[in-house]
Coordinates of C-alpha atoms in Angstrom, one line a residue:
Chain A
X1 CA -27.1 5.0 18.2
X2 CA -26.0 6.1 14.8
X3 CA -28.9 5.9 12.2
X4 CA -27.1 5.7 8.4
X5 CA -28.5 7.7 6.3
X6 CA -28.6 7.2 2.0
X7 CA -25.9 8.6 0.3
X8 CA -25.9 9.0 -3.4
X9 CA -24.8 6.3 -5.4
X10 CA -22.7 7.2 -8.4
X11 CA -23.9 5.1 -11.4
X12 CA -22.3 1.8 -12.8
X13 CA -20.9 1.6 -16.1
X14 CA -21.5 -1.8 -17.8
X15 CA -19.7 -3.4 -19.9
X16 CA -20.8 -6.7 -22.4
X17 CA -19.6 -9.2 -19.9
X18 CA -21.5 -7.7 -17.1
X19 CA -24.4 -6.0 -18.6
X20 CA -26.5 -9.4 -17.8
X21 CA -25.3 -8.6 -13.7
X22 CA -27.0 -5.0 -14.0
X23 CA -29.9 -6.1 -15.6
X24 CA -30.4 -8.7 -12.9
X25 CA -30.0 -5.7 -10.5
X26 CA -32.9 -4.0 -12.2
X27 CA -35.3 -7.1 -11.8
X28 CA -34.2 -7.3 -8.0
X29 CA -32.1 -10.2 -8.3
X30 CA -28.6 -10.6 -7.3
X31 CA -26.7 -13.0 -10.1
X32 CA -23.7 -14.5 -9.0
X33 CA -20.7 -15.9 -12.2
X34 CA -20.8 -19.6 -11.7
X35 CA -18.4 -22.0 -13.6
X36 CA -19.9 -25.1 -15.6
X37 CA -16.7 -26.6 -15.7
X38 CA -15.5 -26.5 -11.9
X39 CA -18.8 -25.5 -10.4
X40 CA -17.1 -22.6 -8.4
X41 CA -18.6 -19.1 -8.1
X42 CA -16.7 -16.3 -8.1
X43 CA -17.1 -12.4 -8.1
X44 CA -16.9 -9.9 -9.8
X45 CA -18.0 -11.8 -12.8
X46 CA -16.0 -12.7 -16.0
X47 CA -16.1 -14.6 -18.8
X48 CA -13.4 -17.0 -18.0
X49 CA -13.4 -18.8 -14.5
X50 CA -10.6 -16.8 -12.7
X51 CA -10.4 -20.8 -10.8
X52 CA -10.2 -23.3 -13.7
X53 CA -9.9 -20.8 -16.4
X54 CA -12.5 -22.4 -18.3
X55 CA -14.4 -20.1 -20.8
X56 CA -17.9 -21.9 -19.3
X57 CA -19.1 -19.6 -16.4
X58 CA -23.3 -18.6 -16.4
X59 CA -25.1 -16.8 -13.8
X60 CA -26.9 -18.0 -11.1
X61 CA -29.4 -16.2 -8.8
X62 CA -28.1 -16.4 -5.3
X63 CA -30.2 -16.5 -1.9
X64 CA -29.3 -12.6 -0.5
X65 CA -28.4 -14.0 2.6
X66 CA -24.8 -13.6 3.9
X67 CA -22.6 -12.6 7.2
X68 CA -20.3 -9.6 7.5
X69 CA -16.6 -10.2 6.8
X70 CA -15.8 -6.5 7.2
X71 CA -16.5 -3.1 7.4
X72 CA -15.8 0.1 8.4
X73 CA -17.5 3.4 8.8
X74 CA -16.4 6.0 7.1
X75 CA -17.1 8.8 9.8
X76 CA -15.1 11.4 7.5
X77 CA -17.7 11.7 4.8
X78 CA -19.9 14.1 4.4
X79 CA -22.9 11.4 4.5
X80 CA -21.4 8.7 6.7
X81 CA -21.6 5.4 5.0
X82 CA -20.7 1.6 5.8
X83 CA -18.3 0.1 3.3
X84 CA -18.3 -3.4 4.0
X85 CA -17.2 -7.2 2.5
X86 CA -20.3 -9.5 3.0
X87 CA -19.8 -13.4 2.4
X88 CA -22.9 -14.8 1.2
X89 CA -24.3 -17.9 1.9
X90 CA -23.2 -19.7 -1.2
X91 CA -19.7 -19.0 0.1
X92 CA -18.3 -16.0 -2.1
X93 CA -17.6 -12.9 -0.7
X94 CA -18.4 -9.3 -2.3
X95 CA -17.5 -5.2 -1.7
X96 CA -20.7 -3.8 -0.7
X97 CA -22.4 -1.0 1.3
X98 CA -24.4 -1.9 4.9
X99 CA -27.7 0.6 4.8
X100 CA -30.8 1.2 6.6
X101 CA -28.7 0.2 9.9
X102 CA -27.5 1.2 13.2
X103 CA -23.7 2.2 12.9
X104 CA -23.0 1.5 16.4
X105 CA -24.4 -2.1 16.6
X106 CA -22.3 -3.6 13.3
X107 CA -20.5 -6.7 14.0
X108 CA -18.3 -9.0 12.0
X109 CA -20.3 -12.2 12.0
X110 CA -23.7 -10.3 12.0
X111 CA -26.6 -11.8 9.5
X112 CA -27.2 -9.5 7.0
X113 CA -29.8 -9.9 3.5
X114 CA -29.9 -8.2 0.4
X115 CA -31.4 -4.8 -0.3
X116 CA -31.3 -2.5 -3.6
X117 CA -30.3 1.3 -3.8
X118 CA -30.9 3.2 -6.8
X119 CA -28.1 4.8 -8.4
X120 CA -27.9 8.2 -10.2
X121 CA -29.1 7.4 -13.5
X122 CA -27.7 3.5 -13.4
X123 CA -29.0 0.2 -12.5
X124 CA -29.9 -0.1 -8.5
X125 CA -26.6 -1.5 -6.8
X126 CA -26.8 -4.2 -4.4
X127 CA -26.4 -3.7 -0.5
X128 CA -26.9 -5.2 2.3
X129 CA -29.0 -4.9 5.4
X130 CA -29.3 -6.3 9.0
X131 CA -31.4 -8.9 8.9
Chain B
X1 CA 20.6 -17.1 -11.1
X2 CA 20.3 -14.4 -8.1
X3 CA 20.8 -11.0 -7.8
X4 CA 22.8 -11.2 -4.9
X5 CA 25.7 -9.1 -4.9
X6 CA 25.0 -8.0 -8.2
X7 CA 24.3 -4.4 -8.0
X8 CA 24.5 -1.6 -5.3
X9 CA 22.5 1.5 -4.1
X10 CA 25.4 4.4 -4.4
X11 CA 23.1 7.2 -4.2
X12 CA 20.3 8.4 -2.3
X13 CA 18.4 11.9 -1.7
X14 CA 15.0 12.9 -0.3
X15 CA 14.0 16.3 -1.2
X16 CA 13.5 18.2 1.7
X17 CA 10.1 20.2 0.8
X18 CA 6.8 19.3 2.1
X19 CA 5.0 21.5 0.0
X20 CA 6.2 22.6 -3.3
X21 CA 3.2 25.2 -4.9
X22 CA 6.1 26.8 -7.0
X23 CA 7.7 23.9 -8.3
X24 CA 6.6 21.9 -11.3
X25 CA 6.1 18.0 -11.0
X26 CA 9.1 17.4 -14.0
X27 CA 11.1 20.1 -11.8
X28 CA 11.0 17.8 -9.0
X29 CA 12.0 14.5 -10.5
X30 CA 14.9 16.6 -11.7
X31 CA 16.0 17.9 -8.3
X32 CA 15.5 14.7 -6.5
X33 CA 17.7 13.2 -9.5
X34 CA 20.7 15.5 -9.3
X35 CA 20.5 15.1 -5.0
X36 CA 21.3 11.6 -5.9
X37 CA 23.6 11.8 -8.5
X38 CA 25.2 14.5 -6.4
X39 CA 25.1 11.9 -3.6
X40 CA 26.9 8.9 -5.4
X41 CA 29.5 11.4 -7.0
X42 CA 28.2 10.4 -10.4
X43 CA 26.8 13.0 -13.6
X44 CA 23.6 12.9 -15.4
X45 CA 25.7 11.4 -18.2
X46 CA 26.6 8.3 -16.5
X47 CA 22.5 7.4 -16.3
X48 CA 22.1 4.8 -18.8
X49 CA 18.9 3.1 -17.1
X50 CA 15.9 4.8 -15.9
X51 CA 12.8 4.0 -14.1
X52 CA 9.7 5.6 -12.5
X53 CA 6.0 4.9 -12.3
X54 CA 2.9 5.4 -13.7
X55 CA 2.3 8.9 -12.0
X56 CA 5.1 10.6 -13.5
X57 CA 4.3 12.9 -16.1
X58 CA 4.0 11.8 -19.5
X59 CA 3.5 7.9 -20.9
X60 CA 5.0 5.6 -18.7
X61 CA 9.1 7.0 -18.7
X62 CA 9.3 8.5 -22.1
X63 CA 8.2 12.4 -21.2
X64 CA 10.7 12.2 -18.1
X65 CA 13.9 10.6 -20.1
X66 CA 13.2 14.1 -22.5
X67 CA 12.7 15.6 -19.9
X68 CA 15.8 15.5 -18.4
X69 CA 17.4 14.5 -21.8
X70 CA 18.8 11.2 -20.7
X71 CA 20.4 8.5 -22.9
X72 CA 19.1 5.5 -22.1
X73 CA 19.3 1.7 -23.1
X74 CA 16.8 0.2 -20.2
X75 CA 13.7 1.7 -19.0
X76 CA 11.1 0.1 -16.5
X77 CA 7.9 1.9 -15.6
X78 CA 6.3 -0.8 -13.7
X79 CA 3.6 0.7 -11.1
X80 CA 2.6 -1.0 -8.4
X81 CA 1.9 2.1 -6.2
X82 CA 3.4 3.2 -3.3
X83 CA 6.0 -0.2 -3.4
X84 CA 6.8 0.7 -7.4
X85 CA 10.0 2.1 -6.1
X86 CA 11.0 -1.1 -4.2
X87 CA 10.4 -3.0 -7.8
X88 CA 12.4 -0.7 -9.4
X89 CA 15.6 -1.4 -7.0
X90 CA 15.0 -4.9 -8.0
X91 CA 14.2 -4.7 -11.5
X92 CA 17.3 -2.3 -11.9
X93 CA 19.2 -4.9 -10.0
X94 CA 18.3 -7.4 -12.6
X95 CA 18.9 -5.3 -15.6
X96 CA 22.5 -4.8 -14.3
X97 CA 23.1 -8.0 -13.3
X98 CA 22.4 -9.3 -17.1
X99 CA 24.6 -6.2 -18.3
X100 CA 21.5 -4.4 -19.9
X101 CA 22.7 -0.8 -17.9
X102 CA 24.9 -0.3 -15.4
X103 CA 23.9 3.2 -13.9
X104 CA 19.9 3.8 -13.2
X105 CA 18.3 6.3 -12.0
X106 CA 15.0 5.5 -10.4
X107 CA 13.0 8.7 -9.6
X108 CA 9.8 9.4 -7.9
X109 CA 7.9 13.2 -7.3
X110 CA 4.5 14.7 -6.6
X111 CA 2.9 17.4 -5.5
X112 CA -1.3 15.8 -3.6
X113 CA -0.4 18.6 -0.8
X114 CA 0.0 21.5 -2.8
X115 CA -3.0 20.1 -5.5
X116 CA -5.2 19.7 -2.2
X117 CA -5.6 15.7 -2.6
X118 CA -8.4 14.7 0.0
X119 CA -5.7 11.8 -0.4
X120 CA -7.0 8.9 1.8
X121 CA -11.0 9.9 2.2
X122 CA -12.5 10.6 -1.0
X123 CA -13.2 8.0 -3.2
X124 CA -11.5 7.8 -6.8
X125 CA -13.3 7.1 -10.1
X126 CA -11.3 5.2 -12.5
X127 CA -11.3 4.3 -15.9
X128 CA -14.6 2.5 -16.6
X129 CA -12.1 -0.3 -18.4
X130 CA -10.9 -1.2 -15.1
X131 CA -13.0 -4.4 -14.7
X132 CA -13.5 -3.9 -10.9
X133 CA -14.4 -0.5 -10.8
X134 CA -18.2 -0.7 -11.8
X135 CA -18.3 -3.5 -8.6
X136 CA -16.2 -1.0 -6.1
X137 CA -16.9 2.6 -7.0
X138 CA -20.6 2.8 -6.2
X139 CA -19.6 1.6 -2.7
X140 CA -16.9 4.4 -2.1
X141 CA -14.1 2.4 -1.2
X142 CA -11.2 5.0 -0.4
X143 CA -7.6 4.3 0.8
X144 CA -8.6 5.1 4.5
X145 CA -12.0 3.0 4.9
X146 CA -9.9 0.3 3.1
X147 CA -7.0 -0.2 5.5
X148 CA -9.7 -0.2 7.9
X149 CA -11.5 -3.2 7.3
X150 CA -7.9 -4.9 7.3
X151 CA -7.7 -3.5 11.1
X152 CA -11.4 -4.7 11.9
X153 CA -10.6 -8.1 10.6
X154 CA -7.1 -8.5 12.2
X155 CA -9.1 -7.2 15.5
X156 CA -11.9 -9.5 15.2
X157 CA -9.9 -12.5 14.3
X158 CA -6.3 -12.1 16.6
X159 CA -7.9 -9.7 19.6
X160 CA -5.8 -6.5 18.1
X161 CA -6.5 -3.4 20.2
X162 CA -6.2 -0.4 19.0
X163 CA -4.0 1.0 21.5
X164 CA -1.5 -1.6 20.3
X165 CA -2.1 0.3 16.6
X166 CA -1.4 3.4 18.3
X167 CA 2.0 2.4 19.4
X168 CA 3.1 2.1 15.6
X169 CA 2.8 6.0 15.6
X170 CA 4.1 6.4 18.9
X171 CA 7.1 4.9 17.7
X172 CA 7.3 7.0 14.5
X173 CA 7.0 10.2 16.7
X174 CA 10.0 9.5 18.7
X175 CA 12.1 9.0 15.8
X176 CA 10.5 11.9 13.8
X177 CA 11.7 14.6 16.7
X178 CA 15.1 14.5 15.0
X179 CA 14.4 15.1 11.8
X180 CA 14.3 18.8 11.2
X181 CA 12.3 18.1 7.5
X182 CA 9.5 15.7 9.2
X183 CA 6.3 17.5 8.5
X184 CA 4.9 15.9 12.0
X185 CA 7.7 16.5 15.3
X186 CA 5.8 16.5 17.8
X187 CA 6.2 13.1 19.9
X188 CA 2.7 11.7 20.8
X189 CA 1.3 9.1 22.9
X190 CA -1.4 6.0 22.8
X191 CA -3.5 8.4 24.6
X192 CA -2.9 10.9 21.8
X193 CA -4.0 8.6 19.0
X194 CA -6.7 7.1 20.5
X195 CA -8.2 10.7 21.2
X196 CA -7.9 11.8 17.8
X197 CA -10.8 12.1 15.3
X198 CA -12.1 8.5 14.1
X199 CA -11.4 8.6 10.4
X200 CA -12.6 4.9 9.4
X201 CA -13.6 2.7 11.9
X202 CA -11.1 1.7 13.7
X203 CA -8.7 4.0 12.3
X204 CA -8.1 7.4 13.8
X205 CA -6.3 10.2 12.2
X206 CA -3.3 9.7 14.4
X207 CA -3.2 6.1 12.3
X208 CA -3.4 7.8 9.2
X209 CA -0.4 8.7 7.2
X210 CA 0.5 12.6 6.4
X211 CA 0.1 14.2 2.3
X212 CA 3.4 15.9 1.6
X213 CA 4.5 17.1 -2.0
X214 CA 8.0 16.0 -2.8
X215 CA 10.3 13.1 -3.5
X216 CA 13.3 11.1 -3.9
X217 CA 15.9 9.3 -6.1
X218 CA 18.1 6.4 -5.8
X219 CA 21.0 5.1 -8.0
X220 CA 21.7 2.0 -8.4
X221 CA 24.7 0.7 -10.2
X222 CA 27.1 -2.3 -11.2
X223 CA 29.5 -3.1 -8.4
X224 CA 32.4 -2.0 -10.7
X225 CA 31.6 1.7 -10.3
X226 CA 30.3 1.0 -7.0
X227 CA 33.9 0.3 -6.3
X228 CA 35.0 3.0 -7.8
X229 CA 33.0 5.6 -6.0
X230 CA 34.1 7.4 -2.6
X231 CA 30.9 6.0 -0.6
X232 CA 30.1 3.6 2.0
X233 CA 28.8 0.8 -0.4
X234 CA 25.3 -0.6 -0.4
X235 CA 25.2 -4.1 -1.1
X236 CA 21.8 -5.7 -2.7
X237 CA 21.3 -9.0 -1.2
X238 CA 17.9 -10.1 -2.0
X239 CA 14.5 -9.0 -3.4
X240 CA 10.9 -10.2 -3.6
X241 CA 8.0 -9.2 -5.3
X242 CA 4.2 -9.9 -4.7
X243 CA 1.1 -9.1 -6.3
X244 CA -2.6 -9.5 -4.3
X245 CA -6.0 -9.4 -4.6
X246 CA -9.6 -10.5 -3.7
X247 CA -9.0 -14.2 -5.5
X248 CA -11.9 -14.2 -7.2
X249 CA -14.0 -13.8 -4.1
X250 CA -12.4 -16.0 -1.9
X251 CA -11.2 -12.7 -0.1
X252 CA -8.9 -13.0 2.9
X253 CA -8.2 -9.6 4.6
X254 CA -5.8 -11.6 7.4
X255 CA -2.5 -11.1 5.0
X256 CA -0.5 -9.0 2.9
X257 CA 1.5 -9.9 -0.4
X258 CA 4.2 -9.6 2.2
X259 CA 3.7 -13.3 3.1
X260 CA 5.6 -14.0 -0.6
X261 CA 7.5 -10.9 -1.4
X262 CA 9.2 -11.4 2.3
X263 CA 10.1 -15.1 2.0
X264 CA 11.2 -14.5 -1.5
X265 CA 13.5 -12.0 -0.4
X266 CA 14.9 -13.7 2.8
X267 CA 15.5 -16.5 0.7
X268 CA 17.6 -14.9 -2.3
X269 CA 19.7 -13.0 0.6
X270 CA 20.4 -16.0 2.1
X271 CA 19.2 -14.5 5.9
X272 CA 16.7 -14.6 8.4
X273 CA 14.3 -12.1 10.0
X274 CA 16.0 -12.1 13.1
X275 CA 19.1 -11.7 11.6
X276 CA 17.7 -8.0 10.4
X277 CA 18.9 -5.3 12.8
X278 CA 16.9 -2.3 10.8
X279 CA 13.4 -2.6 9.0
X280 CA 12.2 0.3 7.1
X281 CA 8.3 -1.2 6.9
X282 CA 5.7 0.6 4.6
X283 CA 3.1 3.1 7.1
X284 CA 0.7 4.2 4.9
X285 CA -1.9 3.2 8.3
X286 CA -0.3 1.6 11.5
X287 CA -2.3 -1.6 10.6
X288 CA -0.3 -1.3 7.3
X289 CA 3.2 -2.0 9.8
X290 CA 1.4 -4.7 12.1
X291 CA 0.5 -7.0 8.7
X292 CA 3.4 -6.4 7.2
X293 CA 5.6 -7.6 10.3
X294 CA 3.6 -10.6 10.9
X295 CA 3.5 -11.4 7.0
X296 CA 7.4 -10.5 7.0
X297 CA 8.2 -13.0 9.8
X298 CA 9.0 -10.9 12.6
X299 CA 6.6 -12.4 14.6
X300 CA 3.8 -15.0 14.2
X301 CA 0.4 -14.4 12.4
X302 CA -1.8 -13.0 15.0
X303 CA 1.1 -11.5 17.2
X304 CA 1.8 -8.5 16.0
X305 CA -0.2 -6.4 18.1
X306 CA 2.1 -7.9 21.2
X307 CA 4.8 -7.2 19.2
X308 CA 4.5 -3.6 18.7
X309 CA 3.5 -2.4 22.1
X310 CA 5.3 -1.0 24.4
X311 CA 7.9 0.5 22.3
X312 CA 9.2 -2.3 20.5
X313 CA 9.7 -0.5 17.5
X314 CA 11.8 2.7 18.6
X315 CA 15.4 2.6 18.0
X316 CA 17.7 2.0 21.2
X317 CA 14.8 1.1 23.0
X318 CA 13.0 -2.0 21.2
X319 CA 13.8 -5.3 19.2
X320 CA 13.1 -4.0 15.9
X321 CA 14.3 -0.3 15.2
X322 CA 11.7 0.8 12.1
X323 CA 11.1 4.2 10.4
X324 CA 13.8 6.3 12.1
X325 CA 13.4 9.2 9.5
X326 CA 9.4 9.5 11.2
X327 CA 8.0 7.4 8.4
X328 CA 5.0 8.2 6.3
X329 CA 3.3 8.7 10.1
X330 CA 5.0 11.6 10.6
X331 CA 8.1 12.9 8.4
X332 CA 7.2 12.4 4.8
X333 CA 4.6 10.7 2.2
X334 CA 5.4 12.5 -0.7
X335 CA 3.0 11.6 -3.9
X336 CA 1.4 9.3 -1.9
X337 CA 3.6 7.1 -2.6
X338 CA 6.0 5.8 0.8
X339 CA 8.3 3.1 -0.8
X340 CA 11.1 5.4 -2.4
X341 CA 11.7 7.0 1.6
X342 CA 11.6 3.7 2.9
X343 CA 15.0 2.6 0.9
X344 CA 16.2 5.9 1.3
X345 CA 16.3 5.9 5.3
X346 CA 17.6 2.1 5.2
X347 CA 20.6 3.3 2.9
X348 CA 21.2 5.9 5.6
X349 CA 21.1 3.4 8.4
X350 CA 23.8 1.1 6.4
X351 CA 25.9 3.9 6.1
X352 CA 25.8 5.1 9.6
X353 CA 24.1 8.2 8.0
X354 CA 20.9 8.2 9.9
X355 CA 20.1 10.8 12.6
X356 CA 23.0 9.8 15.9
X357 CA 19.8 9.7 18.2
X358 CA 18.2 7.0 16.1
X359 CA 20.6 5.2 14.3
X360 CA 21.2 1.6 14.8
X361 CA 25.2 0.5 16.1
X362 CA 26.7 -1.1 13.4
X363 CA 23.6 -1.6 11.3
X364 CA 24.9 -4.0 8.7
X365 CA 21.9 -5.7 7.5
X366 CA 18.5 -4.2 6.5
X367 CA 15.4 -4.5 5.0
X368 CA 12.4 -2.4 3.2
X369 CA 9.4 -3.2 2.4
X370 CA 6.7 -1.5 0.3
X371 CA 2.7 -1.8 0.1
X372 CA 1.2 -0.3 -2.9
X373 CA -2.4 0.5 -3.9
X374 CA -4.7 -0.9 -1.5
X375 CA -4.5 -3.7 1.2
X376 CA -8.1 -4.4 1.2
X377 CA -8.9 -4.6 -2.3
X378 CA -5.5 -5.0 -4.2
X379 CA -2.1 -4.8 -3.7
X380 CA 1.8 -4.9 -4.8
X381 CA 4.3 -6.2 -2.4
X382 CA 7.9 -5.9 -2.2
X383 CA 10.6 -6.7 -0.2
X384 CA 14.2 -5.3 -0.1
X385 CA 17.1 -6.8 1.6
X386 CA 20.7 -4.9 1.9
X387 CA 23.8 -5.2 3.3
X388 CA 26.8 -2.4 4.1
X389 CA 29.8 -4.0 2.9

């Protein structure tokens, strides 16, 4: 068993295109960009849909449930941590960290749920933990 | 229009240094330029096209053109990380085919070892204007853990094992023992790789490439110039390039951009993977090699683990001799960019100038492939097919 410990998270630097994403995170919500034209979700958020290229995207609050698509525990780090791609129940895949977990019992396909971790002087950052 | 037969690689040079605390970055660029020009039998004033990537000192090609005091009529500083130099060969061939230049110089140099750079294990902060940075940097992606995720997914989906990945390092070490300049010349076993410290699951230390100072340079020239020189001629038959990313969140780590750049290069060259006698395959990590071998069509997708096992990549032993200089895994990965040395060793093989212990007999058709950036985030792929004339 190798339980994770929380490391310091550098603050993400928002811009006009993304500030609503981080404002949602500050209120405990994960907001994913959804296209009003082709209805597809995408990530990271863009003003123009990367699929149909229409400037018709808006925000959709998602469930925060997902499954691990891939992960790796960075053993050679001062505080080892798990980086991962998590595929949300809504279908889109995000780069994230898996926290508050046993590094030795993670597996691809595992169910995970959304949690937030504070960053250093910035908004909380969405992460995932075993469901 | 095709570049097949429109340009030749006439000069190639790999800097012998692996640690250069006593040299400046620009000086290393100049030294490799001199080496490649001497190899070709050309002089600096013959150069009318210059290529470098974004890591050369100064804005694009400006400072290096000025430092070298070149008079050029064509420049290109395309940067796709370690694959840049294969793209530069492609773009040089295109420029030569269009009459925009006749003698193209491509240089690479770097000093990550002298500068103590934690190349693979430290997250790199980027300019906040880069669109993905705020959605990636907080999670500490590194070179090692992003390639590791590709390996993890490949193992999950196709049953690939750490032992199979280790065979790639074993093959590279068999080649490196014959290279007096290689950083790591010791032959290693599968057990050695598995016993080395875990860096990022499932990649061990010996699954990772070396960190070295140094560089290399290439000269690409018009056919008339190539024929006037007293050197074996390496003809460029086909090139392909591609960029692969995260597809707006439809992430797929099971293939690389080689799946696109490879077929483009093979189509232009008019040859098939089974025709290739020697392959330089980008080897930042063992998984990089395995995925590219599949994507280039040397075996079916998912079968890479079985393909690379049991010495199949060792020259004189296996079906696909690869990286006979020892590659990035053992020999050299100057500036953290391995594309240049991939082309250089392919040129040596086609000229019959590789070490006799690893030289492929009558090597007439070779491939070099590069990946730059991060396989697990976004990367540039480039494939080059060359023939001895």
